[in-house]
Short mmCIF file of C-alpha atoms and ligand atoms in Angstrom, two decimals:
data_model
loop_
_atom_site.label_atom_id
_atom_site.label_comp_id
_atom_site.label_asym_id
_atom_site.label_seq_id
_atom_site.Cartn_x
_atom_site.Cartn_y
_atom_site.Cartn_z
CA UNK A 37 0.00 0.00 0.00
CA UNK A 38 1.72 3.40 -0.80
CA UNK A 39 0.67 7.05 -1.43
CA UNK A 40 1.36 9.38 -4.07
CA UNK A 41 5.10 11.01 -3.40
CA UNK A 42 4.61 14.03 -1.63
CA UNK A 43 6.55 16.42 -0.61
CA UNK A 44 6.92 17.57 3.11
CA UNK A 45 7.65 20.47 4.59
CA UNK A 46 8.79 19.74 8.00
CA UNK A 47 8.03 22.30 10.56
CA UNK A 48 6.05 24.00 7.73
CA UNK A 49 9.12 26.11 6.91
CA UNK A 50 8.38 28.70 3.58
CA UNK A 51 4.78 27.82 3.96
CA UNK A 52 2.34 29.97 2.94
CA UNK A 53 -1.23 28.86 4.46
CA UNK A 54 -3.21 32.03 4.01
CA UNK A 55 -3.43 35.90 3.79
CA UNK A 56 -3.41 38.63 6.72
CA UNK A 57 -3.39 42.34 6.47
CA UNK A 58 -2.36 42.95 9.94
CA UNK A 59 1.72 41.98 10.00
CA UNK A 60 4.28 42.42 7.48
CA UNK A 61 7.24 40.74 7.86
CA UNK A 62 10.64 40.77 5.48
CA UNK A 63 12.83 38.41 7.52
CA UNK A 64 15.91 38.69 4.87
CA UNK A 65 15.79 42.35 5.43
CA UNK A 66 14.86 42.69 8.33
CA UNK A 67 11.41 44.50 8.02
CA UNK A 68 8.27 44.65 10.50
CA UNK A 69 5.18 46.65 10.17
CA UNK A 70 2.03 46.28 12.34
CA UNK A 71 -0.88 47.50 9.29
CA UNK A 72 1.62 48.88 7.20
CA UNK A 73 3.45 50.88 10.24
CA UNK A 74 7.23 50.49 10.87
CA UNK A 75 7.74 48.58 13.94
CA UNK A 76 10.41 51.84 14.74
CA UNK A 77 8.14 54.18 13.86
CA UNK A 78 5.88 52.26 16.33
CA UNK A 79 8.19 51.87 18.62
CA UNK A 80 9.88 55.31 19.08
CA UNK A 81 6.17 57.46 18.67
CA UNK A 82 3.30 55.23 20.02
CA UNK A 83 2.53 53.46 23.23
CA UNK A 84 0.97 49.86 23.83
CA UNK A 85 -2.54 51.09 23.32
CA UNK A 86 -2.38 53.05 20.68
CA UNK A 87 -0.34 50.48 18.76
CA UNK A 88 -3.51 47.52 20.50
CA UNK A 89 -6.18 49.65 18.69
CA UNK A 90 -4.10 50.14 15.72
CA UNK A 91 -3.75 46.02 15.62
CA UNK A 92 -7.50 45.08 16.39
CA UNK A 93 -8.53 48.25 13.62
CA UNK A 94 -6.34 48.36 11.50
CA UNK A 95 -6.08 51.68 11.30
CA UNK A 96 -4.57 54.48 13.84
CA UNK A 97 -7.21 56.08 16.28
CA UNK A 98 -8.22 59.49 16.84
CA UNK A 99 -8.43 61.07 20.24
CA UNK A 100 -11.91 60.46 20.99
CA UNK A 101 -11.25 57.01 20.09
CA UNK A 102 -8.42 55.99 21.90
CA UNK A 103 -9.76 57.74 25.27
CA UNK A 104 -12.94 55.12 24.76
CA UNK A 105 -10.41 52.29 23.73
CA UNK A 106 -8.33 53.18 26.85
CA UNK A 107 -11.48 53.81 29.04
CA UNK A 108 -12.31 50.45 28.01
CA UNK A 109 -8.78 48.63 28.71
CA UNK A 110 -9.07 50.46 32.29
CA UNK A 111 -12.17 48.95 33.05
CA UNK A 112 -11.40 45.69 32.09
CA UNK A 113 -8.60 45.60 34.35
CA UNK A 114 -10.00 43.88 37.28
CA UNK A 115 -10.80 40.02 37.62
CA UNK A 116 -13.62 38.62 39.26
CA UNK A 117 -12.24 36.96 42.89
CA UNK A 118 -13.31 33.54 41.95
CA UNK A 119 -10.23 33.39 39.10
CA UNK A 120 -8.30 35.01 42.67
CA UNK A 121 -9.17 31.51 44.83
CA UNK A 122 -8.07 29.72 41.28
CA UNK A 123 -4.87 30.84 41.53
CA UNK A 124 -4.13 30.72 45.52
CA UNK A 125 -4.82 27.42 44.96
CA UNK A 126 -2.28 26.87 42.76
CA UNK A 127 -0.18 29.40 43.85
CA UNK A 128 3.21 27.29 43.30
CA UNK A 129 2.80 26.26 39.81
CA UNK A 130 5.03 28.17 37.08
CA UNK A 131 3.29 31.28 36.22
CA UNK A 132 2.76 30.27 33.06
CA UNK A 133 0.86 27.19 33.92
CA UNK A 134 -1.16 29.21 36.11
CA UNK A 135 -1.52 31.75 33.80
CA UNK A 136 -2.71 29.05 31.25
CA UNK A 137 -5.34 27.90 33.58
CA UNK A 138 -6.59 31.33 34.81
CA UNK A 139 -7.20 32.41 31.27
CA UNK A 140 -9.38 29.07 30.44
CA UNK A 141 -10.96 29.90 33.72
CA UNK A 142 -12.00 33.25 33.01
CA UNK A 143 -13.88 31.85 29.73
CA UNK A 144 -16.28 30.58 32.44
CA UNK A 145 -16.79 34.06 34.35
CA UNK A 146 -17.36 36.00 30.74
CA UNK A 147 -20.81 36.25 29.73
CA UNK A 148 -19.87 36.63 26.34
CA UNK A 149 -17.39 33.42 25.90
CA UNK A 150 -19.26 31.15 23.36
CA UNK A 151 -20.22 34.21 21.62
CA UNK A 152 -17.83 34.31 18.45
CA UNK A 153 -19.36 37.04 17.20
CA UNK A 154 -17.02 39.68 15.53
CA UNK A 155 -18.29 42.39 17.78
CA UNK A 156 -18.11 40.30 21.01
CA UNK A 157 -14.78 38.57 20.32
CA UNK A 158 -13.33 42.51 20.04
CA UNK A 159 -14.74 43.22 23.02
CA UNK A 160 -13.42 39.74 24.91
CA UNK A 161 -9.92 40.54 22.94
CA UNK A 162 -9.60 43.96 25.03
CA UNK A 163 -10.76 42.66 28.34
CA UNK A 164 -8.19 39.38 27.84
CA UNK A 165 -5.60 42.21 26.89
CA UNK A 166 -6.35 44.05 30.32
CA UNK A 167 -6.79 40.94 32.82
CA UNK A 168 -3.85 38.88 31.55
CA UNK A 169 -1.66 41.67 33.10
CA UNK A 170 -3.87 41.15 36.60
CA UNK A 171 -3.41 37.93 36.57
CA UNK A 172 0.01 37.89 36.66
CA UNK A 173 0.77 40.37 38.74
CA UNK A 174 -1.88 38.62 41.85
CA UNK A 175 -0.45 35.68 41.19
CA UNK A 176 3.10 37.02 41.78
CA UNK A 177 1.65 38.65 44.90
CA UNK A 178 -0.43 35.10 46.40
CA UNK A 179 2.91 32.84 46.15
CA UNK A 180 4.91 35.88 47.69
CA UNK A 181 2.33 36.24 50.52
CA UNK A 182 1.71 39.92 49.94
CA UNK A 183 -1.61 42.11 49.64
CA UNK A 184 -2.82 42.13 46.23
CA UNK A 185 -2.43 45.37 44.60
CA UNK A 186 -5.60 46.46 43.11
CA UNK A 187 -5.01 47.76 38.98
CA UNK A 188 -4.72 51.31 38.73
CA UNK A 189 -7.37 53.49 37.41
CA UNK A 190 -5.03 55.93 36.13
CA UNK A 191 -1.65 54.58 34.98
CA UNK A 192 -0.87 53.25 31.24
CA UNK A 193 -1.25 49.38 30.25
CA UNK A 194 2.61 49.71 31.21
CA UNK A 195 2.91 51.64 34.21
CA UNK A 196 -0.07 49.35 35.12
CA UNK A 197 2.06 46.80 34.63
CA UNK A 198 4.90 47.59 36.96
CA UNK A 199 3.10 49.19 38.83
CA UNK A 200 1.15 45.80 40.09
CA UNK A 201 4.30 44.81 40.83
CA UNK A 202 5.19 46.20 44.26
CA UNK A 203 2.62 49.17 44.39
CA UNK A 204 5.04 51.71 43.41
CA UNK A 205 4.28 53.84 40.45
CA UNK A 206 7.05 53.30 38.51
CA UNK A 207 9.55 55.91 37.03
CA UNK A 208 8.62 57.39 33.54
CA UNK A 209 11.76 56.14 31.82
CA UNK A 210 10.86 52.37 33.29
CA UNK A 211 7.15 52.91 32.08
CA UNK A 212 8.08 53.98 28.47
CA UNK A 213 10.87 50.89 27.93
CA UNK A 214 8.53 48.58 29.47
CA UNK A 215 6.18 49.88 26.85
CA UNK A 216 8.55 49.50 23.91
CA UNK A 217 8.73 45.96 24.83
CA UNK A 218 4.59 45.65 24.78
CA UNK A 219 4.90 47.14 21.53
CA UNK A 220 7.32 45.36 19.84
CA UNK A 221 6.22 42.07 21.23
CA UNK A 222 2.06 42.65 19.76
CA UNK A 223 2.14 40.62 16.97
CA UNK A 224 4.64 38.46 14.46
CA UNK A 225 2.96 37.03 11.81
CA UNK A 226 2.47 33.42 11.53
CA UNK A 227 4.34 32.62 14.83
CA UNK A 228 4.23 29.52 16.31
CA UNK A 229 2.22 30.65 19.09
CA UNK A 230 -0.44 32.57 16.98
CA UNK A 231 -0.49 29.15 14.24
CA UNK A 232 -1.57 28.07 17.22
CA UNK A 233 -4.43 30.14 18.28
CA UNK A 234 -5.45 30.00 14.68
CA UNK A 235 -5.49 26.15 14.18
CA UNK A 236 -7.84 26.02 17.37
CA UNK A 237 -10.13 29.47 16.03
CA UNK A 238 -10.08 27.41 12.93
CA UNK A 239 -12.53 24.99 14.37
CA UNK A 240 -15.05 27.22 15.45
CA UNK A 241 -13.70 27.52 19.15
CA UNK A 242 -13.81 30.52 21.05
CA UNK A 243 -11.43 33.15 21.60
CA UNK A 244 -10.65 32.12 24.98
CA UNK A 245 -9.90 28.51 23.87
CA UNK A 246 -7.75 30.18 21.47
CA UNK A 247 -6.00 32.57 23.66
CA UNK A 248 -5.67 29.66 26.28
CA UNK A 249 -3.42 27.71 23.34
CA UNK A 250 -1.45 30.33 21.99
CA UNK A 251 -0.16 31.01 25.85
CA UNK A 252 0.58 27.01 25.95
CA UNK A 253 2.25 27.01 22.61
CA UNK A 254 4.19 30.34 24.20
CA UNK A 255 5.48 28.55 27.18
CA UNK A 256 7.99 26.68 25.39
CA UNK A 257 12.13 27.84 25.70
CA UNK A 258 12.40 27.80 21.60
CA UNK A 259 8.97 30.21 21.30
CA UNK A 260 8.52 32.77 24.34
CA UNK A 261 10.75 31.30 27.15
CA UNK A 262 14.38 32.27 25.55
CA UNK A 263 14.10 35.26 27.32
CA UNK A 264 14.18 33.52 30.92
CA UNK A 265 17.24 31.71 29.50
CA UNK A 266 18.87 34.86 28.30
CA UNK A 267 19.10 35.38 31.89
CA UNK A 268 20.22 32.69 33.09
CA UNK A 269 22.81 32.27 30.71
CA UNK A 270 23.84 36.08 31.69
CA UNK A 271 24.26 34.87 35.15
CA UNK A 272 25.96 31.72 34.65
CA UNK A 273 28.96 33.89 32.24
CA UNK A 274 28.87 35.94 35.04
CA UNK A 275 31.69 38.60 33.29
CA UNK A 276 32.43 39.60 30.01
CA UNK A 277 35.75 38.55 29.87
CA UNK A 278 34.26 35.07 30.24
CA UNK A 279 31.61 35.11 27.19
CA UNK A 280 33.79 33.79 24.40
CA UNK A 281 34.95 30.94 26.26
CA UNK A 282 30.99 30.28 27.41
CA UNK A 283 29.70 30.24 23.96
CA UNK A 284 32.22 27.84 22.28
CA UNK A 285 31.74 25.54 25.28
CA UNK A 286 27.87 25.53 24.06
CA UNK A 287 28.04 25.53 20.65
CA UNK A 288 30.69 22.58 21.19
CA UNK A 289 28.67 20.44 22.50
CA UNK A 290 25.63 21.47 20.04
CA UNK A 291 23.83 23.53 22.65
CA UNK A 292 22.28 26.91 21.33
CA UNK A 293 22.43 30.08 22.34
CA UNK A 294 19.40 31.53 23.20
CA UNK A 295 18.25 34.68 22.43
CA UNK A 296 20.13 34.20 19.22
CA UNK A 297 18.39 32.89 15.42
CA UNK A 298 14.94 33.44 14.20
CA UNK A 299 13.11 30.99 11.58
CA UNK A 300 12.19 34.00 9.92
CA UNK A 301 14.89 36.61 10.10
CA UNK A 302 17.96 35.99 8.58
CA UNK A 303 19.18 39.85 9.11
CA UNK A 304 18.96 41.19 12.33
CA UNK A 305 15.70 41.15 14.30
CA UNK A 306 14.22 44.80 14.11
CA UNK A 307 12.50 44.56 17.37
CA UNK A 308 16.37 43.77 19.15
CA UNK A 309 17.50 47.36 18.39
CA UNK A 310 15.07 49.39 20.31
CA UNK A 311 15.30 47.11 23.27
CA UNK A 312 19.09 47.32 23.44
CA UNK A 313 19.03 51.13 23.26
CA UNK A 314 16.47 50.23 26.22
CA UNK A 315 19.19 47.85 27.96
CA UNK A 316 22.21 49.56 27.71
CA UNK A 317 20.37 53.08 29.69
CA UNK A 318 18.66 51.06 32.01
CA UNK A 319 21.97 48.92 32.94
CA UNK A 320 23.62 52.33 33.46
CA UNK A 321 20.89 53.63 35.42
CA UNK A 322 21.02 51.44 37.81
CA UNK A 323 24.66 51.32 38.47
CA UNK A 324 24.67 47.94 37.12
CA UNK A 325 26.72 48.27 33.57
CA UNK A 326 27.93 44.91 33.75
CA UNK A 327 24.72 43.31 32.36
CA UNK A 328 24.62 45.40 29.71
CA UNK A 329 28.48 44.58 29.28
CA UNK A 330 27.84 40.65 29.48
CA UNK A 331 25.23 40.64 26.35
CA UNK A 332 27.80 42.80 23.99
CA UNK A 333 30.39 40.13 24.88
CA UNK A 334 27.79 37.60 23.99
CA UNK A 335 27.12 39.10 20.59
CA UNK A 336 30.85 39.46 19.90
CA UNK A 337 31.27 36.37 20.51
CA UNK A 338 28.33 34.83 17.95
CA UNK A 339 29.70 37.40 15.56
CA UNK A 340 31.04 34.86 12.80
CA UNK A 341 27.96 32.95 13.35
CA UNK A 342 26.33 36.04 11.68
CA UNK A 343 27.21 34.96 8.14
CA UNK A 344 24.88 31.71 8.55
CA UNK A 345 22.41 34.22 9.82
CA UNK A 346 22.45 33.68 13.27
CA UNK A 347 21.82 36.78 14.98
CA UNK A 348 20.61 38.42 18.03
CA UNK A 349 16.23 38.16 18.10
CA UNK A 350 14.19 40.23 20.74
CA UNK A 351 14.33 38.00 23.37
CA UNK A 352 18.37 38.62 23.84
CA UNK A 353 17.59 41.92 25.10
CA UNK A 354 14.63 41.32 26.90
CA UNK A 355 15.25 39.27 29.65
CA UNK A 356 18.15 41.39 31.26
CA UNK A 357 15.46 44.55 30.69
CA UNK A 358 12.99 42.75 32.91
CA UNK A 359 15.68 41.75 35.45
CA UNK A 360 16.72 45.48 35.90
CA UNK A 361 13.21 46.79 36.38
CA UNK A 362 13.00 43.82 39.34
CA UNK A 363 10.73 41.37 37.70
CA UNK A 364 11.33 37.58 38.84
CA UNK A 365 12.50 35.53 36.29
CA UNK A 366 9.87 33.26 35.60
CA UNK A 367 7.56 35.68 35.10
CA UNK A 368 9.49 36.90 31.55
CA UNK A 369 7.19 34.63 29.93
CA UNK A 370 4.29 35.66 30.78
CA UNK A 371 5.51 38.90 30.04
CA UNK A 372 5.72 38.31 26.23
CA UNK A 373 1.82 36.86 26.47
CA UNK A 374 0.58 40.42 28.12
CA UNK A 375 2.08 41.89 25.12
CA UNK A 376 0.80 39.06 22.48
CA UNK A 377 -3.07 39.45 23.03
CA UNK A 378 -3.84 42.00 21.00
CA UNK A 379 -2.06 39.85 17.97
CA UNK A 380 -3.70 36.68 19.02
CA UNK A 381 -7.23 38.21 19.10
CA UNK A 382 -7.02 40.16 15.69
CA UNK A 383 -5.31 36.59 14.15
CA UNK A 384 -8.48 35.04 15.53
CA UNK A 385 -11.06 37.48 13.83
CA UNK A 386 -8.81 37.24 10.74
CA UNK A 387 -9.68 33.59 11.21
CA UNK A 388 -13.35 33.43 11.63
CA UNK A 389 -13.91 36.03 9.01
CA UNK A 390 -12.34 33.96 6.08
CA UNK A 391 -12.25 30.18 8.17
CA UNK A 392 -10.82 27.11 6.78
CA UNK A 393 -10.31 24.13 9.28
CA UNK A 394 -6.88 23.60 9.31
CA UNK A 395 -5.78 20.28 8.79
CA UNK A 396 -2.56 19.32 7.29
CA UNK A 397 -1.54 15.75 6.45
CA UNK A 398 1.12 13.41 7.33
CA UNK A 399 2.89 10.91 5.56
CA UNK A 400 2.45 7.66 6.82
CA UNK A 401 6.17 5.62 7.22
CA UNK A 402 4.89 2.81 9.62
CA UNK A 403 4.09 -0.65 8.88
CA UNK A 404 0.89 -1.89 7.35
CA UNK A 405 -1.13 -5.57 7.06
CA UNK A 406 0.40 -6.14 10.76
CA UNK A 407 -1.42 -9.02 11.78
CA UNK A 408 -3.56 -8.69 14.71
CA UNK A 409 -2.20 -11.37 18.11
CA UNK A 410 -4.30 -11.83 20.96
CA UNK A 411 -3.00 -10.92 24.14
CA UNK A 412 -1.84 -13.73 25.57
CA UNK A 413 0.37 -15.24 22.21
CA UNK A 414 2.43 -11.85 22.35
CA UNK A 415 6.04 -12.42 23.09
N1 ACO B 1108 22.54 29.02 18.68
C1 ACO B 1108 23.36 28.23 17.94
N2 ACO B 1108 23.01 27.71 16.76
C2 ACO B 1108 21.79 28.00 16.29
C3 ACO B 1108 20.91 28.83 17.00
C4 ACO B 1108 21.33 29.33 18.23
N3 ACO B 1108 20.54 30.11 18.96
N4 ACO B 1108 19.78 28.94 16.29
C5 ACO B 1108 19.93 28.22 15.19
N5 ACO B 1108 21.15 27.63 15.19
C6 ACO B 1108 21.71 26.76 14.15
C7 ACO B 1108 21.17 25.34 14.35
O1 ACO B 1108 21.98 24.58 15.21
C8 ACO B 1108 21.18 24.84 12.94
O2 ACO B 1108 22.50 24.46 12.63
P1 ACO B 1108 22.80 23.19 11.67
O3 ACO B 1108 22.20 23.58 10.34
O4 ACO B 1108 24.28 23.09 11.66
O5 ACO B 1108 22.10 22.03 12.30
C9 ACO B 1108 20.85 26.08 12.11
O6 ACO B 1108 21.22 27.19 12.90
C10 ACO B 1108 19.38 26.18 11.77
O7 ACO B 1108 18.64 25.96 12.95
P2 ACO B 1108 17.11 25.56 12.93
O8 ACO B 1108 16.71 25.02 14.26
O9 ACO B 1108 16.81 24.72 11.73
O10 ACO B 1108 16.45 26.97 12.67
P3 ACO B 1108 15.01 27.35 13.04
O11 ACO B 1108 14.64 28.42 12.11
O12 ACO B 1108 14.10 26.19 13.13
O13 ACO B 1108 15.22 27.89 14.54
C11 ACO B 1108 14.90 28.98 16.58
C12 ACO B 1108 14.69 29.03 15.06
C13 ACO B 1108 14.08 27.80 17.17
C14 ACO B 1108 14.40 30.29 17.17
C15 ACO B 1108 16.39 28.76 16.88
O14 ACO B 1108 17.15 29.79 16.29
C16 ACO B 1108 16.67 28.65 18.38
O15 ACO B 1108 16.53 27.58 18.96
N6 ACO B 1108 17.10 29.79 19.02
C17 ACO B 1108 17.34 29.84 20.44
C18 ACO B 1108 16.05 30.05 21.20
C19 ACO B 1108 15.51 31.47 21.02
O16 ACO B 1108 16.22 32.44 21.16
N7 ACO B 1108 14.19 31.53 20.76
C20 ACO B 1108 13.48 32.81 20.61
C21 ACO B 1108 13.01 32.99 19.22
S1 ACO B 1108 12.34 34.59 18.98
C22 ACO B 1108 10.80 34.52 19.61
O17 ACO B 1108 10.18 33.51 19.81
C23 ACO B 1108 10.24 35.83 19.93
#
């Protein structure tokens, strides 16, 4: 028994499988544009919601509508205190895992969840966008024993952010960086997080459902957890004097170095530049150059694996960003997810409004006319 010859394209590399009009991407060049925006022009002018509206609109606001949109995010901040017993209970998981579960759980507290409505799924896109950041943060409060810190009613998606994170409003220069990184972490394409979302929007489910699998496909140290290794690969060189030897020890032995390559840029990563600007200020900021110092030696160090195009992605940066501004490692994760929803809702809608299931095949290589034994002649 055989099949036609096919040809397969393992981890769908240089595969097409439909249109979008939200993200461009030139990886050879090294291009990004949210909706036909550079990602620097993005990066340097907007902030996280203007560049969230411009995602789920496609098109830039104008004042009166991003005070509603914002209005909006602010009220959605807070989440109801039956997803707060959820996660005392498991208060000791990894926060992405509990993340992963608090999302599915608020599915059950939203009136509109099995409503895939365009109009409804917008409207559960910006209140996931505004409680993923809650959740978080009162889970990083529950396993450290502290009061919760109720959301601000006042402070950016950002300063929000931080701000949840020891009840401090933070400085304006750690607001706007932490910003930057929302922004340049909204959406990217056909990622394998957002596939993801898409494969499970694809069969009708809900946004939720879809959310709650792009944050499980985002858990993983080759997707969204390189920048928790970026740190602890930071800490383990320890000094820049001791990066070269560091990296050829790795690559020696086949290991790879996170924070570096990209399936789809073979140039540098355009989102890296604004957050080393963001690293290299911050490090010096807070007296604490040497982190800054450690990543350059890193880089120098991967320099002739440049030519195979192995370069430095966003997460290189990121992690030793997060560090500085006093966020626990393991939350760097779920970090990249509070910036992701917008992109995973709008991929959704782009979904539903042109749906295909999708279902790819696989070529069979296993045995066939195996004849069935019972039980008890098996060897
Ligand atoms: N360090 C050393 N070598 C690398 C690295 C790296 N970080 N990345 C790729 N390579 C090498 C591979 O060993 C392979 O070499 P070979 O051809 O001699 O076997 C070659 O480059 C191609 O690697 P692939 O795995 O085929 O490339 P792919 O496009 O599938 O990988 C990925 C992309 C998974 C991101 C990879 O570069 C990687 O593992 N990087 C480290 C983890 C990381 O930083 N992830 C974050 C990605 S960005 C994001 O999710 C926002």
């Amino acid at each position: 028994m055989t099949q036609d010859s096919v040809k397969i394209h393992r981890g769908l590399v240089g595969v097409y499988f439909d249109r979008t009009k939200t993200t461009f991407i030139n990886g050879k060049e090294g291009v990004l544009e949210y909706c036909g925006y550079s990602i620097h022009d993005l990066a340097e002018n907007s902030t996280f919601e203007e560049t969230a509206y411009l995602l789920l609109n496609g098109k830039l606001p104008n004042q009166s509508e991003l005070s509603q949109f914002n209005t909006d995010l602010i009220n959605s901040r807070p989440v109801s205190s039956k997803i707060i017993d959820i996660i005392r209970s498991i208060k000791d998981a990894h926060p992405m895992d509990v993340l992963r579960t608090s999302v599915s759980a608020l599915s059950t507290f939203d009136e509109e969840a099995g409503d895939k409505s365009y109009e409804a799924t917008m409207r559960k896109g910006i209140r996931l966008t505004s409680q993923v950041p809650t959740i978080v943060m009162a889970h990083n409060a529950i396993r450290n024993n502290k009061e919760l810190i109720e959301p601000s009613k006042s402070l950016s998606h950002a300063a929000n952010f931080l701000y949840m994170l020891n009840g401090e409003t933070p400085s304006e220069s750690a607001s706007n960086l932490m910003d930057k990184d929302f922004i340049v972490h909204a959406d990217h394409g056909s990622n394998a997080s957002a596939f993801a979302a898409r494969v499970c929007a694809s069969t009708q489910a809900d946004l939720h459902s879809a959310i709650t699998t792009g944050i499980a496909v985002l858990s993983g140290p080759s997707h969204g957890g390189a920048a928790e290794n970026v740190m602890k690969m930071v800490k383990e060189v320890g000094s820049p004097d001791k990066a070269k030897d560091y990296v050829t020890n790795l690559l020696k032995s086949k290991q790879r170095i996170m924070g570096f390559g990209h399936r789809v840029y073979k140039s540098q990563d355009p989102r890296a530049g604004h957050l080393r600007e963001g690293v290299e200020k911050l490090s010096h900021e807070k007296g604490e150059p040497e982190w800054y110092e450690i990543l350059v030696a890193v880089m120098d160090a991967m320099k002739p694996y440049q030519r195979r195009g192995i370069n430095v992605n966003v997460d290189f940066f990121a992690g030793v960003i997060y560090h500085l501004l006093g966020i626990p490692t393991d939350l760097f994760v779920p970090i990249f997810a509070v910036g992701r929803i917008p992109g995973w809702t709008i991929q959704v809608l782009e979904q539903y409004e042109h749906n295909i299931l999708l279902r790819p095949l696989l070529e069979y290589t296993g045995e066939h006319q195996q004849k069935y034994i019972p039980i008890e002649e098996r060897k």
